[in-house]
């Protein structure tokens, strides 16, 4: 994979651009392509060593797409691209997705405007010039009229605040910052903290390699078999041949997936009928069991309980030791934490070399040089894996911490709660756009497709500003309040807010609770279009100063 030298940073020194894009994942790469299409100058900065965003960082064993994957989890805008790339599996693994994104970077000649291994260290808005100035860790200083933050929703790693963590003598890795070289667990005593999507994907693979694996579980999780299999060539062909229709169906579907939503309630069926339907989905694998079986699983508690009971019964059947099975059984509303897909997770606890430590009964007291000490004693370890997740959705933006009007930082602005308009813009931060920001559908919609739709909206907005000789766009005073109320209202019709999760900010100690995802799906994207059609309703637009446009 071609990797760029950091020396290229010097080329950007003192450069004036139309747009600076932060993040070279799905969102940032497409934003670059779109802005080039307008004839604008744009540059992407990313700290990683390759393009790919989350798919560049998350190289842990077992990482693979946990959404309806091949051929749906990909860029959708180019039929030519769809025809050129063959997905091998229904749930592509991390190397495949990374290879795809590198292919896209080459196909659209994106690399010449992407600076890798380059971290943006400051971003400041200059009110007089109507421009952003960005500095990088290589000393470059670049200005641009527009700042596009495509920094990822799950990119600010949560390193747990456990006493003694730094004292651990063996190798210790966070799943979100995995080394590029294969990590060899052979013959090692390995510990893993965390049983979210990352832990659940990694645990079966590490268990097969390690001498012993100790899983430190705080909250048990429902996981569904991923059902990964070779992609049926007939499905691949049919999808390609009907791509505009497939794309449109995804745009119109609640989660951006090629599901036809069910119209039946789980409570309309008899227990036997429900069990038969759930069993069919379980055997097939994938998210359909929660999103496609009945329409009310994520909306009605009684309906939700029927599926939760089914999955708990599966855990009881799969895991041979009833005491371990019980520890693995969750009690929250299924689907209201990010629904996990796995490949042999519960089965892993039948292995003789795997120990489950239930931290609810036996909490971690400290990490020592030789392992993890829980209340019941020391677990001796050679290696430790932190699958402890992320300061989701807002964390990476707050780490970037741009300064808006009056020098106010984003951390100051969002100290009590985050506020946005449409999830695309922030009051007091003119000409700043977010892709997959808080209060967009982001993680509850097909993320590549959502990034495209948001990127296209930003492209259209910038074109409008240029055509109308406008230099500034910024949310009008107060619009963020109505938007926040709408996001909360949309979530309140679902069961999601009833569960502590990273959607609500509950996974980070001290983070305020605020539901971070717009549950509207397709309706959200219609709203974006309506705002644009009404001349960017809800925004204040200011005329262009002579200095604001770079060329
Ligand atoms: P996560 O879902 O937030 O899970 C973190 C795990 O670490 C949880 O089990 C959590 O326990 C535990 N944990 C955190 N701090 C802890 C502490 N101090 N002590 C003990 N346990 C602690 O994070 P993730 O697994 O990285 O997944 C995050 C999201 O990334 C997913 O939900 C998914 O959206 C995305 N993801 C996607 C894929 C994919 O597409 N293939 C793969 C991986 C991740 P509690 O539950 O008790 O807090």
mmCIF file of C-alpha atoms and ligand atoms in Angstrom, residues 55 60 64-66 154 158 160 162 193-199 201 218-219 337-338 359 387-390 502 507, ligand 1:
data_model
loop_
_atom_site.group_PDB
_atom_site.id
_atom_site.type_symbol
_atom_site.label_atom_id
_atom_site.label_comp_id
_atom_site.label_asym_id
_atom_site.label_seq_id
_atom_site.Cartn_x
_atom_site.Cartn_y
_atom_site.Cartn_z
ATOM 1 C CA UNK A 55 -10.324 0.603 8.937
ATOM 2 C CA UNK A 60 -7.207 -6.295 15.712
ATOM 3 C CA UNK A 64 -14.870 -7.271 10.086
ATOM 4 C CA UNK A 65 -17.943 -5.373 8.925
ATOM 5 C CA UNK A 66 -20.854 -5.851 11.314
ATOM 6 C CA UNK A 154 -15.435 5.794 16.998
ATOM 7 C CA UNK A 158 -11.224 5.035 25.682
ATOM 8 C CA UNK A 160 -9.756 2.950 30.989
ATOM 9 C CA UNK A 162 -7.722 1.552 36.001
ATOM 10 C CA UNK A 193 -10.953 -6.235 29.081
ATOM 11 C CA UNK A 194 -14.191 -5.417 27.294
ATOM 12 C CA UNK A 195 -16.890 -7.398 25.545
ATOM 13 C CA UNK A 196 -18.356 -4.890 23.078
ATOM 14 C CA UNK A 197 -18.170 -5.424 19.299
ATOM 15 C CA UNK A 198 -14.365 -5.288 19.274
ATOM 16 C CA UNK A 199 -13.889 -7.719 22.153
ATOM 17 C CA UNK A 201 -14.846 -10.205 17.435
ATOM 18 C CA UNK A 218 -18.359 -5.980 32.986
ATOM 19 C CA UNK A 219 -21.640 -6.112 31.052
ATOM 20 C CA UNK A 337 -26.590 -1.055 22.739
ATOM 21 C CA UNK A 338 -24.907 -1.409 19.386
ATOM 22 C CA UNK A 359 -16.483 -8.019 36.983
ATOM 23 C CA UNK A 387 -11.291 -3.618 24.021
ATOM 24 C CA UNK A 388 -12.722 -0.766 26.029
ATOM 25 C CA UNK A 389 -14.244 1.270 23.236
ATOM 26 C CA UNK A 390 -14.333 4.960 22.459
ATOM 27 C CA UNK A 502 -22.114 4.907 24.210
ATOM 28 C CA UNK A 507 -19.584 4.638 28.755
HETATM 29 P P1 LIG B 1 -17.770 -0.765 23.366
HETATM 30 O O1 LIG B 1 -18.916 -1.318 22.650
HETATM 31 O O2 LIG B 1 -17.906 0.547 24.021
HETATM 32 O O3 LIG B 1 -17.338 -1.856 24.419
HETATM 33 C C1 LIG B 1 -16.376 -1.557 25.397
HETATM 34 C C2 LIG B 1 -16.295 -2.694 26.371
HETATM 35 O O4 LIG B 1 -15.311 -2.368 27.343
HETATM 36 C C3 LIG B 1 -17.591 -2.904 27.126
HETATM 37 O O5 LIG B 1 -17.733 -4.269 27.388
HETATM 38 C C4 LIG B 1 -17.336 -2.133 28.417
HETATM 39 O O6 LIG B 1 -18.107 -2.577 29.502
HETATM 40 C C5 LIG B 1 -15.886 -2.443 28.642
HETATM 41 N N1 LIG B 1 -15.214 -1.478 29.478
HETATM 42 C C6 LIG B 1 -14.991 -0.169 29.241
HETATM 43 N N2 LIG B 1 -14.332 0.387 30.250
HETATM 44 C C7 LIG B 1 -14.125 -0.589 31.160
HETATM 45 C C8 LIG B 1 -13.508 -0.630 32.425
HETATM 46 N N3 LIG B 1 -12.956 0.458 32.976
HETATM 47 N N4 LIG B 1 -13.482 -1.811 33.080
HETATM 48 C C9 LIG B 1 -14.036 -2.907 32.545
HETATM 49 N N5 LIG B 1 -14.650 -2.928 31.345
HETATM 50 C C10 LIG B 1 -14.694 -1.773 30.667
HETATM 51 O O7 LIG B 1 -16.477 -0.651 22.427
HETATM 52 P P2 LIG B 1 -16.096 -1.514 21.140
HETATM 53 O O8 LIG B 1 -16.271 -2.948 21.395
HETATM 54 O O9 LIG B 1 -14.765 -1.045 20.680
HETATM 55 O O10 LIG B 1 -17.166 -1.102 20.084
HETATM 56 C C11 LIG B 1 -17.499 0.258 19.891
HETATM 57 C C12 LIG B 1 -18.304 0.389 18.651
HETATM 58 O O11 LIG B 1 -17.434 0.370 17.537
HETATM 59 C C13 LIG B 1 -19.273 -0.722 18.399
HETATM 60 O O12 LIG B 1 -20.411 -0.601 19.147
HETATM 61 C C14 LIG B 1 -19.466 -0.622 16.906
HETATM 62 O O13 LIG B 1 -20.378 0.384 16.578
HETATM 63 C C15 LIG B 1 -18.093 -0.216 16.450
HETATM 64 N N6 LIG B 1 -17.373 -1.399 16.019
HETATM 65 C C16 LIG B 1 -17.685 -1.878 14.800
HETATM 66 C C17 LIG B 1 -17.067 -2.991 14.357
HETATM 67 C C18 LIG B 1 -17.385 -3.487 12.991
HETATM 68 O O14 LIG B 1 -18.036 -2.871 12.210
HETATM 69 N N7 LIG B 1 -16.968 -4.627 12.646
HETATM 70 C C19 LIG B 1 -16.147 -3.650 15.136
HETATM 71 C C20 LIG B 1 -15.826 -3.130 16.381
HETATM 72 C C21 LIG B 1 -16.448 -1.990 16.811
HETATM 73 P P3 LIG B 1 -19.563 -1.913 29.781
HETATM 74 O O15 LIG B 1 -20.450 -2.434 28.695
HETATM 75 O O16 LIG B 1 -19.907 -2.386 31.141
HETATM 76 O O17 LIG B 1 -19.364 -0.426 29.709
#
